[in-house]
Amino acid sequence: MQKAVGPAEPRTEGPAPIKLVPPASARLHSRQSWIIGGLLGTALVVAIGVLWWLMSAGDHVRYTTAAVTRGPVTPTVSATGTVNPVLTIIIGSYVSGVIQEISCDYNTQVKQGQICAKIDPRPFQTVVDQNKANLAEAIAQLEKTKATLAYAQATYDRNSRLVQSNAVSKDALDNARAALDIAHAQYGVDEATIKQRQAQLEAAQVNLGYTDIVSPVNGTVVSRNVTVGQTVAASFQTPTLFLIATDLTEMEVDTNVSESDIGGIKEGDKARFTVDAFPNRTFEGTVGQVRQSPQNIQNVVTYDVVVNVDNKDLALKPGMTAASRIVTDEHNDVLRVPSQALRYTPAGIQAGAGSAVWVLRDGKPARLPVTVGLDDDANAEIAAGELKIGDQVITGERRDAAARPAATPRFGS
């Protein structure tokens, strides 16, 4: 039986070639890297274009200007002070004792000589009575001495006549003379004693009078520091019982001016100030005194400048805090520019020598030299220069991209 033979199988020489296929994750990573690279390149181009556009737009400047005008220029010195009455009288007590009665209170209108308080007078009245008795005793002693003197005088006269006839001895005459001299001396002592007792009585009466606390002036009571039953002691220091302002229609502001500003202030300068009680009202006054005494507080030296102010409506109260501005000089109806214009210089340009302002000429800044007069920090006086009313001086500048159409950046292909 024969065996069936099929088709012959092909022969291959050597191993078959192997085909490498990358995995799916590697293909995905390569695609992401290509996308990110493209995005970074695009972003770089956009950033360069935006930067070029901003630099192009920033080259254009918008200027802030102000017109040259005419008006007043008033340099001032700022200072803080306190409102006080022109004259305040301190009423105290010369003697010690218990307050028995009070007849004056805050805001009481008092007249000169009016009794405001009374100290218990009984201890002082006792001293007065005792000194009266001592004075009466001294007067009586003087009368006694007068009688003794008259008797001594008569005895001496009689012995003087009798000694001539040897009726009495010379020793008796000498005794009579000595008695007369003693009587004369005693008379002088008694007279001095009377004067001394009289002085003691007057002193006691003065102390008794001091038990009545009276007002020495016409005015208004602005402070009362005592109550009924309180004991006042005047041993070492006179206690303050009342403060009386003589006239509240005339007030003064005691301001503290720094040593750097005091040189420009003089008597008669105008002053304006405000107080917290009337924030919308400006009070006016004049400098009445520049005091020479310095005040050194924490190494800061100030001087007291007194501003006199009319207060007929009694709006100002003692003790109010005043924010003052003292006018050191004033020029009216002068050519002026904002002070900021003198401090302006265009960006990139070095400031020249001397004072100058910049004005717009055909849309570009032009420098004009000027001579500056007074400066009150808000406006400066132009004493000389080519400026005229209506000129627009530059006070500042700012970059404004919206001032012109936006530049269109070009991107590379």
XYZ file of C-alpha atoms in Angstrom, residues 137-146 183-197:
25
model
C -5.296 148.159 128.792
C -2.384 149.993 127.173
C -4.396 153.199 127.018
C -5.262 152.876 130.694
C -1.614 152.274 131.527
C -0.719 155.430 129.662
C -3.210 157.430 131.729
C -1.643 156.015 134.868
C 1.801 156.943 133.662
C 0.533 160.462 132.934
C 8.103 158.770 134.501
C 9.015 160.351 131.161
C 10.544 157.058 129.984
C 7.514 155.084 131.119
C 5.289 157.491 129.264
C 7.216 156.768 126.071
C 6.997 153.030 126.690
C 3.257 153.276 127.207
C 2.807 155.234 124.006
C 4.807 152.613 122.073
C 2.749 149.861 123.671
C -0.430 151.551 122.527
C 0.880 151.722 118.959
C 1.871 148.065 119.123
C -1.529 147.024 120.447
